[in-house]
mmCIF file of N, CA and C in Angstrom:
data_model
loop_
_atom_site.group_PDB
_atom_site.id
_atom_site.type_symbol
_atom_site.label_atom_id
_atom_site.label_comp_id
_atom_site.label_asym_id
_atom_site.label_seq_id
_atom_site.Cartn_x
_atom_site.Cartn_y
_atom_site.Cartn_z
ATOM 1 N N MET A 1095 88.762 149.218 132.710
ATOM 2 C CA MET A 1095 89.438 148.591 134.320
ATOM 3 C C MET A 1095 90.252 147.831 133.667
ATOM 4 N N SER A 1096 91.675 147.357 134.387
ATOM 5 C CA SER A 1096 92.250 146.828 134.099
ATOM 6 C C SER A 1096 92.316 145.177 135.429
ATOM 7 N N ILE A 1097 92.937 144.066 134.412
ATOM 8 C CA ILE A 1097 93.163 143.200 136.056
ATOM 9 C C ILE A 1097 93.493 143.412 136.787
ATOM 10 N N ALA A 1098 94.422 144.124 136.608
ATOM 11 C CA ALA A 1098 95.431 144.736 138.248
ATOM 12 C C ALA A 1098 94.339 145.686 138.599
ATOM 13 N N ASP A 1099 93.916 146.790 138.267
ATOM 14 C CA ASP A 1099 93.409 147.638 139.308
ATOM 15 C C ASP A 1099 92.006 146.458 139.911
ATOM 16 N N THR A 1100 91.592 146.218 139.638
ATOM 17 C CA THR A 1100 90.206 144.971 140.588
ATOM 18 C C THR A 1100 91.162 144.114 141.686
ATOM 19 N N GLY A 1101 92.205 143.703 140.794
ATOM 20 C CA GLY A 1101 92.804 143.049 142.185
ATOM 21 C C GLY A 1101 91.641 141.887 142.187
ATOM 22 N N ASP A 1102 91.454 141.535 140.927
ATOM 23 C CA ASP A 1102 90.687 140.002 141.616
ATOM 24 C C ASP A 1102 90.363 139.533 139.680
ATOM 25 N N LEU A 1103 91.359 138.584 139.725
ATOM 26 C CA LEU A 1103 91.272 138.227 138.362
ATOM 27 C C LEU A 1103 90.206 137.506 138.165
ATOM 28 N N HIS A 1104 88.731 136.763 138.966
ATOM 29 C CA HIS A 1104 87.770 135.704 138.843
ATOM 30 C C HIS A 1104 86.537 137.168 138.870
ATOM 31 N N ASN A 1105 86.674 138.024 138.648
ATOM 32 C CA ASN A 1105 85.658 139.150 138.083
ATOM 33 C C ASN A 1105 86.026 139.557 136.656
ATOM 34 N N HIS A 1106 87.251 139.452 135.812
ATOM 35 C CA HIS A 1106 88.010 140.051 134.377
ATOM 36 C C HIS A 1106 87.141 138.192 133.705
ATOM 37 N N HIS A 1107 86.747 139.529 132.457
ATOM 38 C CA HIS A 1107 85.958 138.441 131.893
ATOM 39 C C HIS A 1107 87.181 137.129 130.682
ATOM 40 N N ASP A 1108 88.211 137.913 131.213
ATOM 41 C CA ASP A 1108 89.209 136.863 130.583
ATOM 42 C C ASP A 1108 89.632 135.767 130.738
ATOM 43 N N HIS A 1109 89.413 135.795 132.424
ATOM 44 C CA HIS A 1109 90.159 134.657 133.448
ATOM 45 C C HIS A 1109 90.281 133.246 132.480
ATOM 46 N N ASP A 1110 89.742 133.001 132.050
ATOM 47 C CA ASP A 1110 89.164 131.286 131.676
ATOM 48 C C ASP A 1110 90.303 131.194 130.472
ATOM 49 N N ALA A 1111 91.227 132.038 130.318
ATOM 50 C CA ALA A 1111 92.548 131.357 129.162
ATOM 51 C C ALA A 1111 93.625 131.319 130.306
ATOM 52 N N LEU A 1112 93.734 131.711 131.652
ATOM 53 C CA LEU A 1112 94.924 131.150 132.587
ATOM 54 C C LEU A 1112 93.857 129.685 133.040
ATOM 55 N N ASP A 1113 92.542 129.850 134.189
ATOM 56 C CA ASP A 1113 91.712 129.251 134.113
ATOM 57 C C ASP A 1113 91.554 128.752 134.380
ATOM 58 N N HIS A 1114 92.048 127.621 134.387
ATOM 59 C CA HIS A 1114 90.618 125.750 133.343
ATOM 60 C C HIS A 1114 89.954 125.357 134.826
ATOM 61 N N THR A 1115 89.872 125.913 135.312
ATOM 62 C CA THR A 1115 89.260 125.137 136.326
ATOM 63 C C THR A 1115 87.870 125.921 136.828
ATOM 64 N N HIS A 1116 86.720 125.116 136.820
ATOM 65 C CA HIS A 1116 85.067 126.640 136.683
ATOM 66 C C HIS A 1116 83.895 125.498 137.318
ATOM 67 N N ASP A 1117 83.625 125.674 138.368
ATOM 68 C CA ASP A 1117 82.639 125.271 139.313
ATOM 69 C C ASP A 1117 81.301 124.499 138.294
ATOM 70 N N PRO A 1118 81.749 122.825 138.332
ATOM 71 C CA PRO A 1118 81.039 122.157 137.902
ATOM 72 C C PRO A 1118 78.790 121.795 137.347
ATOM 73 N N PHE A 1119 78.671 123.407 137.656
ATOM 74 C CA PHE A 1119 77.439 123.582 138.596
ATOM 75 C C PHE A 1119 77.313 124.173 137.322
ATOM 76 N N GLU A 1120 78.245 125.221 136.646
ATOM 77 C CA GLU A 1120 77.761 126.090 136.477
ATOM 78 C C GLU A 1120 78.373 125.999 134.533
ATOM 79 N N PRO A 1121 77.207 126.259 133.717
ATOM 80 C CA PRO A 1121 77.959 125.944 132.622
ATOM 81 C C PRO A 1121 78.665 126.922 132.313
ATOM 82 N N VAL A 1122 79.582 125.893 131.052
ATOM 83 C CA VAL A 1122 80.978 126.424 131.003
ATOM 84 C C VAL A 1122 80.281 127.300 129.516
ATOM 85 N N PRO A 1123 80.708 128.576 128.886
ATOM 86 C CA PRO A 1123 79.811 129.210 126.920
ATOM 87 C C PRO A 1123 81.094 127.753 126.159
ATOM 88 N N PRO A 1124 80.724 127.326 125.057
ATOM 89 C CA PRO A 1124 81.095 126.839 124.504
ATOM 90 C C PRO A 1124 82.047 127.307 124.732
ATOM 91 N N ALA A 1125 83.674 126.804 123.610
ATOM 92 C CA ALA A 1125 84.666 128.190 122.929
ATOM 93 C C ALA A 1125 84.669 128.321 120.955
ATOM 94 N N VAL A 1126 85.173 129.226 120.780
ATOM 95 C CA VAL A 1126 84.763 129.022 119.300
ATOM 96 C C VAL A 1126 85.812 128.021 118.598
ATOM 97 N N VAL A 1127 84.849 127.737 117.621
ATOM 98 C CA VAL A 1127 85.343 126.516 116.165
ATOM 99 C C VAL A 1127 85.472 127.476 115.128
ATOM 100 N N PRO A 1128 86.525 127.678 115.187
ATOM 101 C CA PRO A 1128 86.847 128.266 113.440
ATOM 102 C C PRO A 1128 86.475 126.930 112.326
ATOM 103 N N PRO A 1129 86.212 128.069 110.855
ATOM 104 C CA PRO A 1129 85.729 126.951 109.679
ATOM 105 C C PRO A 1129 85.823 125.671 109.666
ATOM 106 N N LYS A 1130 85.765 124.735 109.745
ATOM 107 C CA LYS A 1130 85.918 123.421 108.679
ATOM 108 C C LYS A 1130 86.919 123.293 107.919
ATOM 109 N N GLU A 1131 87.273 124.194 106.623
ATOM 110 C CA GLU A 1131 88.817 124.632 106.100
ATOM 111 C C GLU A 1131 89.509 125.362 107.023
ATOM 112 N N THR A 1132 89.763 125.687 108.646
ATOM 113 C CA THR A 1132 90.982 126.505 108.748
ATOM 114 C C THR A 1132 91.408 125.082 109.281
ATOM 115 N N LEU A 1133 90.775 124.889 110.263
ATOM 116 C CA LEU A 1133 91.292 123.545 110.641
ATOM 117 C C LEU A 1133 91.407 122.644 109.566
ATOM 118 N N ALA A 1134 91.392 122.233 108.829
ATOM 119 C CA ALA A 1134 91.837 120.995 107.794
ATOM 120 C C ALA A 1134 93.525 121.672 107.569
ATOM 121 N N ALA A 1135 92.894 123.104 107.465
ATOM 122 C CA ALA A 1135 94.915 123.549 106.810
ATOM 123 C C ALA A 1135 96.216 123.216 108.215
ATOM 124 N N ALA A 1136 94.745 123.467 109.155
ATOM 125 C CA ALA A 1136 96.078 123.549 110.990
ATOM 126 C C ALA A 1136 96.317 121.951 111.302
ATOM 127 N N GLY A 1137 95.440 121.405 110.626
ATOM 128 C CA GLY A 1137 95.745 119.882 110.604
ATOM 129 C C GLY A 1137 97.143 119.249 109.664
ATOM 130 N N GLU A 1138 96.985 120.065 108.387
ATOM 131 C CA GLU A 1138 97.892 119.788 107.764
ATOM 132 C C GLU A 1138 99.332 119.988 108.128
ATOM 133 N N ILE A 1139 99.132 121.134 108.684
ATOM 134 C CA ILE A 1139 100.501 122.324 108.974
ATOM 135 C C ILE A 1139 100.860 120.915 110.636
ATOM 136 N N LEU A 1140 100.083 120.359 111.248
ATOM 137 C CA LEU A 1140 100.817 119.731 112.450
ATOM 138 C C LEU A 1140 101.432 118.279 111.914
ATOM 139 N N ARG A 1141 100.198 118.204 110.604
ATOM 140 C CA ARG A 1141 101.439 116.590 110.462
ATOM 141 C C ARG A 1141 101.982 117.250 110.025
ATOM 142 N N ALA A 1142 102.371 117.950 109.153
ATOM 143 C CA ALA A 1142 103.886 118.308 108.947
ATOM 144 C C ALA A 1142 105.459 117.972 109.584
ATOM 145 N N LEU A 1143 104.500 118.836 110.333
ATOM 146 C CA LEU A 1143 106.017 118.902 111.552
ATOM 147 C C LEU A 1143 106.114 117.062 112.709
ATOM 148 N N ALA A 1144 105.490 116.636 112.454
ATOM 149 C CA ALA A 1144 105.003 115.559 113.327
ATOM 150 C C ALA A 1144 105.750 114.986 112.917
ATOM 151 N N ALA A 1145 106.975 114.498 113.110
ATOM 152 C CA ALA A 1145 108.699 114.068 112.522
ATOM 153 C C ALA A 1145 109.738 114.204 112.835
ATOM 154 N N PRO A 1146 110.270 113.436 113.831
ATOM 155 C CA PRO A 1146 111.744 114.420 114.458
ATOM 156 C C PRO A 1146 112.594 115.011 113.477
ATOM 157 N N VAL A 1147 112.690 114.590 113.049
ATOM 158 C CA VAL A 1147 114.110 115.263 111.172
ATOM 159 C C VAL A 1147 113.604 116.277 111.025
ATOM 160 N N ARG A 1148 112.140 116.507 110.807
ATOM 161 C CA ARG A 1148 111.498 118.219 110.614
ATOM 162 C C ARG A 1148 111.044 118.732 111.766
ATOM 163 N N ILE A 1149 110.899 118.072 112.481
ATOM 164 C CA ILE A 1149 111.404 119.248 114.126
ATOM 165 C C ILE A 1149 112.475 119.861 114.258
ATOM 166 N N ALA A 1150 113.974 119.090 114.241
ATOM 167 C CA ALA A 1150 114.984 119.073 114.555
ATOM 168 C C ALA A 1150 114.994 120.454 112.964
ATOM 169 N N ILE A 1151 114.647 120.267 111.860
ATOM 170 C CA ILE A 1151 114.725 121.089 110.360
ATOM 171 C C ILE A 1151 113.867 122.505 110.871
ATOM 172 N N VAL A 1152 112.657 122.620 111.398
ATOM 173 C CA VAL A 1152 112.610 123.867 111.694
ATOM 174 C C VAL A 1152 112.753 124.259 113.380
ATOM 175 N N LEU A 1153 113.453 123.566 114.122
ATOM 176 C CA LEU A 1153 114.678 124.040 114.977
ATOM 177 C C LEU A 1153 115.870 125.219 114.185
ATOM 178 N N GLN A 1154 116.552 124.098 112.906
ATOM 179 C CA GLN A 1154 117.404 124.655 112.735
ATOM 180 C C GLN A 1154 117.235 125.914 111.950
ATOM 181 N N LEU A 1155 116.580 126.078 111.172
ATOM 182 C CA LEU A 1155 115.269 126.958 110.217
ATOM 183 C C LEU A 1155 115.010 128.332 111.380
ATOM 184 N N HIS A 1156 114.256 128.292 112.019
ATOM 185 C CA HIS A 1156 114.513 128.981 113.578
ATOM 186 C C HIS A 1156 115.411 129.396 113.614
ATOM 187 N N GLN A 1157 116.819 129.275 114.048
ATOM 188 C CA GLN A 1157 117.746 129.919 114.090
ATOM 189 C C GLN A 1157 118.767 130.845 113.148
ATOM 190 N N SER A 1158 118.529 129.950 111.696
ATOM 191 C CA SER A 1158 118.718 130.883 110.922
ATOM 192 C C SER A 1158 118.161 129.870 109.484
ATOM 193 N N GLN A 1159 118.528 130.539 108.107
ATOM 194 C CA GLN A 1159 118.219 129.995 106.893
ATOM 195 C C GLN A 1159 119.290 129.326 106.886
ATOM 196 N N ARG A 1160 119.470 127.940 105.951
ATOM 197 C CA ARG A 1160 119.872 127.664 105.711
ATOM 198 C C ARG A 1160 120.049 126.372 104.245
ATOM 199 N N CYS A 1161 120.781 126.090 103.582
ATOM 200 C CA CYS A 1161 120.823 125.481 102.793
ATOM 201 C C CYS A 1161 120.860 123.306 102.916
ATOM 202 N N VAL A 1162 120.628 123.266 102.213
ATOM 203 C CA VAL A 1162 120.281 121.830 102.097
ATOM 204 C C VAL A 1162 121.443 120.826 103.115
ATOM 205 N N HIS A 1163 123.189 120.890 102.025
ATOM 206 C CA HIS A 1163 124.232 119.911 103.370
ATOM 207 C C HIS A 1163 124.993 120.383 104.499
ATOM 208 N N GLU A 1164 123.714 122.209 104.561
ATOM 209 C CA GLU A 1164 124.502 122.375 105.802
ATOM 210 C C GLU A 1164 123.047 121.791 107.271
ATOM 211 N N LEU A 1165 121.243 121.811 106.992
ATOM 212 C CA LEU A 1165 120.879 120.665 107.139
ATOM 213 C C LEU A 1165 121.324 119.268 107.266
ATOM 214 N N VAL A 1166 122.828 118.375 106.475
ATOM 215 C CA VAL A 1166 122.729 116.894 106.302
ATOM 216 C C VAL A 1166 123.995 117.359 106.893
ATOM 217 N N GLY A 1167 124.458 118.698 106.911
ATOM 218 C CA GLY A 1167 125.598 118.310 108.420
ATOM 219 C C GLY A 1167 125.349 119.130 109.547
ATOM 220 N N ALA A 1168 124.253 119.516 109.896
ATOM 221 C CA ALA A 1168 123.511 120.085 111.807
ATOM 222 C C ALA A 1168 123.423 118.246 112.244
ATOM 223 N N LEU A 1169 122.043 117.648 111.350
ATOM 224 C CA LEU A 1169 121.314 116.574 111.626
ATOM 225 C C LEU A 1169 122.087 115.057 111.534
ATOM 226 N N GLY A 1170 122.927 115.442 110.897
ATOM 227 C CA GLY A 1170 123.735 113.920 110.214
ATOM 228 C C GLY A 1170 122.802 112.538 109.962
ATOM 229 N N VAL A 1171 121.875 113.266 108.634
ATOM 230 C CA VAL A 1171 120.904 112.138 108.506
ATOM 231 C C VAL A 1171 121.451 112.346 106.513
ATOM 232 N N THR A 1172 120.747 112.210 105.568
ATOM 233 C CA THR A 1172 121.983 111.804 104.392
ATOM 234 C C THR A 1172 120.983 112.507 103.839
ATOM 235 N N GLN A 1173 121.222 113.615 102.616
ATOM 236 C CA GLN A 1173 120.869 114.646 102.236
ATOM 237 C C GLN A 1173 119.465 114.185 101.277
ATOM 238 N N PRO A 1174 119.690 113.285 100.473
ATOM 239 C CA PRO A 1174 117.691 112.918 100.346
ATOM 240 C C PRO A 1174 116.678 112.579 101.245
ATOM 241 N N LEU A 1175 117.154 112.527 102.483
ATOM 242 C CA LEU A 1175 115.878 112.334 103.627
ATOM 243 C C LEU A 1175 116.048 113.823 103.670
ATOM 244 N N ILE A 1176 116.654 114.783 103.876
ATOM 245 C CA ILE A 1176 116.748 116.166 104.642
ATOM 246 C C ILE A 1176 115.887 116.590 102.847
ATOM 247 N N SER A 1177 116.096 116.215 101.807
ATOM 248 C CA SER A 1177 115.446 116.600 100.553
ATOM 249 C C SER A 1177 114.151 116.487 100.745
ATOM 250 N N GLN A 1178 113.759 115.154 101.244
ATOM 251 C CA GLN A 1178 112.430 114.227 101.531
ATOM 252 C C GLN A 1178 111.849 115.471 102.614
ATOM 253 N N HIS A 1179 112.194 115.195 103.262
ATOM 254 C CA HIS A 1179 111.520 116.299 104.363
ATOM 255 C C HIS A 1179 111.011 118.069 104.344
ATOM 256 N N LEU A 1180 112.335 118.676 103.684
ATOM 257 C CA LEU A 1180 111.877 119.789 103.075
ATOM 258 C C LEU A 1180 110.868 119.802 102.244
ATOM 259 N N ARG A 1181 110.178 118.812 101.657
ATOM 260 C CA ARG A 1181 109.422 119.121 100.379
ATOM 261 C C ARG A 1181 108.535 118.635 100.699
ATOM 262 N N VAL A 1182 108.096 117.226 102.268
ATOM 263 C CA VAL A 1182 106.656 117.715 102.810
ATOM 264 C C VAL A 1182 106.526 119.417 103.584
ATOM 265 N N LEU A 1183 107.480 119.568 103.908
ATOM 266 C CA LEU A 1183 107.622 121.020 104.649
ATOM 267 C C LEU A 1183 106.847 121.973 104.125
ATOM 268 N N LYS A 1184 107.434 122.401 103.018
ATOM 269 C CA LYS A 1184 107.405 123.157 101.793
ATOM 270 C C LYS A 1184 105.380 123.182 101.344
ATOM 271 N N ALA A 1185 105.071 122.179 100.747
ATOM 272 C CA ALA A 1185 104.515 121.420 100.844
ATOM 273 C C ALA A 1185 103.417 122.174 101.278
ATOM 274 N N ALA A 1186 103.303 121.947 102.880
ATOM 275 C CA ALA A 1186 102.194 121.672 104.376
ATOM 276 C C ALA A 1186 102.788 123.986 104.744
ATOM 277 N N GLY A 1187 103.055 124.655 103.087
ATOM 278 C CA GLY A 1187 103.754 126.040 103.524
ATOM 279 C C GLY A 1187 104.511 126.131 104.609
ATOM 280 N N VAL A 1188 105.213 125.290 105.966
ATOM 281 C CA VAL A 1188 106.529 125.463 107.061
ATOM 282 C C VAL A 1188 107.250 126.228 106.145
ATOM 283 N N VAL A 1189 107.962 125.887 105.344
ATOM 284 C CA VAL A 1189 109.367 126.533 105.323
ATOM 285 C C VAL A 1189 109.351 127.163 103.513
ATOM 286 N N ARG A 1190 110.376 128.067 103.082
ATOM 287 C CA ARG A 1190 110.481 128.488 101.407
ATOM 288 C C ARG A 1190 111.675 128.358 101.784
ATOM 289 N N GLY A 1191 111.431 128.048 99.875
ATOM 290 C CA GLY A 1191 113.384 128.322 99.776
ATOM 291 C C GLY A 1191 113.343 128.800 98.842
ATOM 292 N N GLU A 1192 114.291 129.546 98.088
ATOM 293 C CA GLU A 1192 115.133 130.907 97.618
ATOM 294 C C GLU A 1192 116.206 130.339 96.263
ATOM 295 N N ARG A 1193 116.568 130.481 96.160
ATOM 296 C CA ARG A 1193 117.941 129.752 94.739
ATOM 297 C C ARG A 1193 118.461 131.257 95.086
ATOM 298 N N HIS A 1194 119.792 130.598 95.616
ATOM 299 C CA HIS A 1194 121.186 131.614 95.433
ATOM 300 C C HIS A 1194 121.727 131.095 94.306
ATOM 301 N N GLY A 1195 122.623 131.186 93.728
ATOM 302 C CA GLY A 1195 123.412 130.019 92.257
ATOM 303 C C GLY A 1195 122.559 128.671 92.485
ATOM 304 N N ARG A 1196 124.327 128.577 92.614
ATOM 305 C CA ARG A 1196 123.365 126.902 92.708
ATOM 306 C C ARG A 1196 122.815 126.232 93.699
ATOM 307 N N GLU A 1197 122.771 126.621 94.989
ATOM 308 C CA GLU A 1197 121.873 126.375 95.823
ATOM 309 C C GLU A 1197 120.402 127.278 96.500
ATOM 310 N N VAL A 1198 120.023 126.168 97.289
ATOM 311 C CA VAL A 1198 118.832 126.520 97.421
ATOM 312 C C VAL A 1198 118.138 127.092 98.961
ATOM 313 N N LEU A 1199 118.667 128.365 99.486
ATOM 314 C CA LEU A 1199 118.644 128.856 101.089
ATOM 315 C C LEU A 1199 116.883 128.514 101.688
ATOM 316 N N TYR A 1200 116.899 127.782 102.690
ATOM 317 C CA TYR A 1200 115.626 127.696 103.001
ATOM 318 C C TYR A 1200 115.570 128.118 104.343
ATOM 319 N N ARG A 1201 113.356 128.880 104.553
ATOM 320 C CA ARG A 1201 113.514 130.054 105.967
ATOM 321 C C ARG A 1201 112.741 128.976 106.266
ATOM 322 N N LEU A 1202 111.848 129.697 107.192
ATOM 323 C CA LEU A 1202 110.870 129.269 107.643
ATOM 324 C C LEU A 1202 109.302 130.377 107.498
ATOM 325 N N ALA A 1203 109.091 129.738 106.807
ATOM 326 C CA ALA A 1203 107.731 130.774 106.626
ATOM 327 C C ALA A 1203 107.510 131.715 107.286
ATOM 328 N N ASP A 1204 107.122 132.106 108.725
ATOM 329 C CA ASP A 1204 106.962 132.960 110.081
ATOM 330 C C ASP A 1204 107.401 131.935 111.115
ATOM 331 N N ASP A 1205 107.205 133.117 111.724
ATOM 332 C CA ASP A 1205 107.741 132.466 113.655
ATOM 333 C C ASP A 1205 106.719 131.890 114.342
ATOM 334 N N HIS A 1206 105.031 132.153 113.922
ATOM 335 C CA HIS A 1206 104.255 131.226 114.169
ATOM 336 C C HIS A 1206 104.888 129.665 114.220
ATOM 337 N N LEU A 1207 105.344 129.211 113.444
ATOM 338 C CA LEU A 1207 105.139 127.833 113.397
ATOM 339 C C LEU A 1207 106.691 127.355 114.308
ATOM 340 N N ALA A 1208 107.959 128.615 115.099
ATOM 341 C CA ALA A 1208 108.423 128.523 115.556
ATOM 342 C C ALA A 1208 108.199 128.008 116.593
ATOM 343 N N HIS A 1209 107.308 128.516 117.006
ATOM 344 C CA HIS A 1209 106.634 128.737 118.452
ATOM 345 C C HIS A 1209 106.294 127.744 119.373
ATOM 346 N N ILE A 1210 105.690 126.590 118.055
ATOM 347 C CA ILE A 1210 104.474 125.529 118.058
ATOM 348 C C ILE A 1210 105.861 124.377 118.326
ATOM 349 N N VAL A 1211 107.058 124.303 117.401
ATOM 350 C CA VAL A 1211 107.603 123.680 117.395
ATOM 351 C C VAL A 1211 108.665 123.573 118.555
ATOM 352 N N VAL A 1212 108.918 125.012 119.130
ATOM 353 C CA VAL A 1212 109.754 124.993 120.533
ATOM 354 C C VAL A 1212 109.543 124.606 121.779
ATOM 355 N N ASP A 1213 107.776 124.985 121.764
ATOM 356 C CA ASP A 1213 107.471 125.156 123.193
ATOM 357 C C ASP A 1213 107.137 123.305 123.180
ATOM 358 N N ALA A 1214 106.575 122.760 122.131
ATOM 359 C CA ALA A 1214 106.409 121.602 121.739
ATOM 360 C C ALA A 1214 107.912 120.088 123.038
ATOM 361 N N VAL A 1215 109.096 121.327 121.743
ATOM 362 C CA VAL A 1215 110.273 120.469 122.459
ATOM 363 C C VAL A 1215 110.252 120.801 124.032
ATOM 364 N N ALA A 1216 109.853 121.971 124.728
ATOM 365 C CA ALA A 1216 110.102 122.439 125.418
ATOM 366 C C ALA A 1216 109.027 121.582 126.438
ATOM 367 N N HIS A 1217 108.136 121.543 126.716
ATOM 368 C CA HIS A 1217 106.895 120.723 127.060
ATOM 369 C C HIS A 1217 107.479 118.692 127.086
ATOM 370 N N ALA A 1218 108.420 118.866 126.280
ATOM 371 C CA ALA A 1218 109.101 117.122 125.850
ATOM 372 C C ALA A 1218 109.641 117.055 127.100
ATOM 373 N N GLU A 1219 110.728 118.230 127.407
ATOM 374 C CA GLU A 1219 112.028 118.080 128.026
ATOM 375 C C GLU A 1219 111.321 118.237 129.415
ATOM 376 N N GLU A 1220 110.059 118.789 130.091
ATOM 377 C CA GLU A 1220 109.889 119.188 131.068
ATOM 378 C C GLU A 1220 109.619 117.889 131.505
ATOM 379 N N GLY A 1221 108.711 116.247 130.951
ATOM 380 C CA GLY A 1221 108.242 115.017 131.184
ATOM 381 C C GLY A 1221 107.353 115.145 131.904
#
């Protein structure tokens, strides 16, 4: 039976995902905690994303794969700085580089990370 069929969101077992309020006298089951290794890996990814230039790089790569000189032009920062930030993002598994002739084209490893950055930027813009 779906939520629409019942007409009552509070009878559905997944309502906690949308409703962050609860009766203070009703016990709340603990959240499922992933293994420590998974949490550590997630922390490394978030640390890699925790710089304005790296956020801007991810936003650029979310739109299209790019080489270093395209990122330099789009972001208005120096080539050594872009290369340094790309090394951090590569080490964290956020971006991948593929050589094409004399240039390396960078792209996001997957779209999950782009969604994190896009959502964080949208949240910051909301004030």
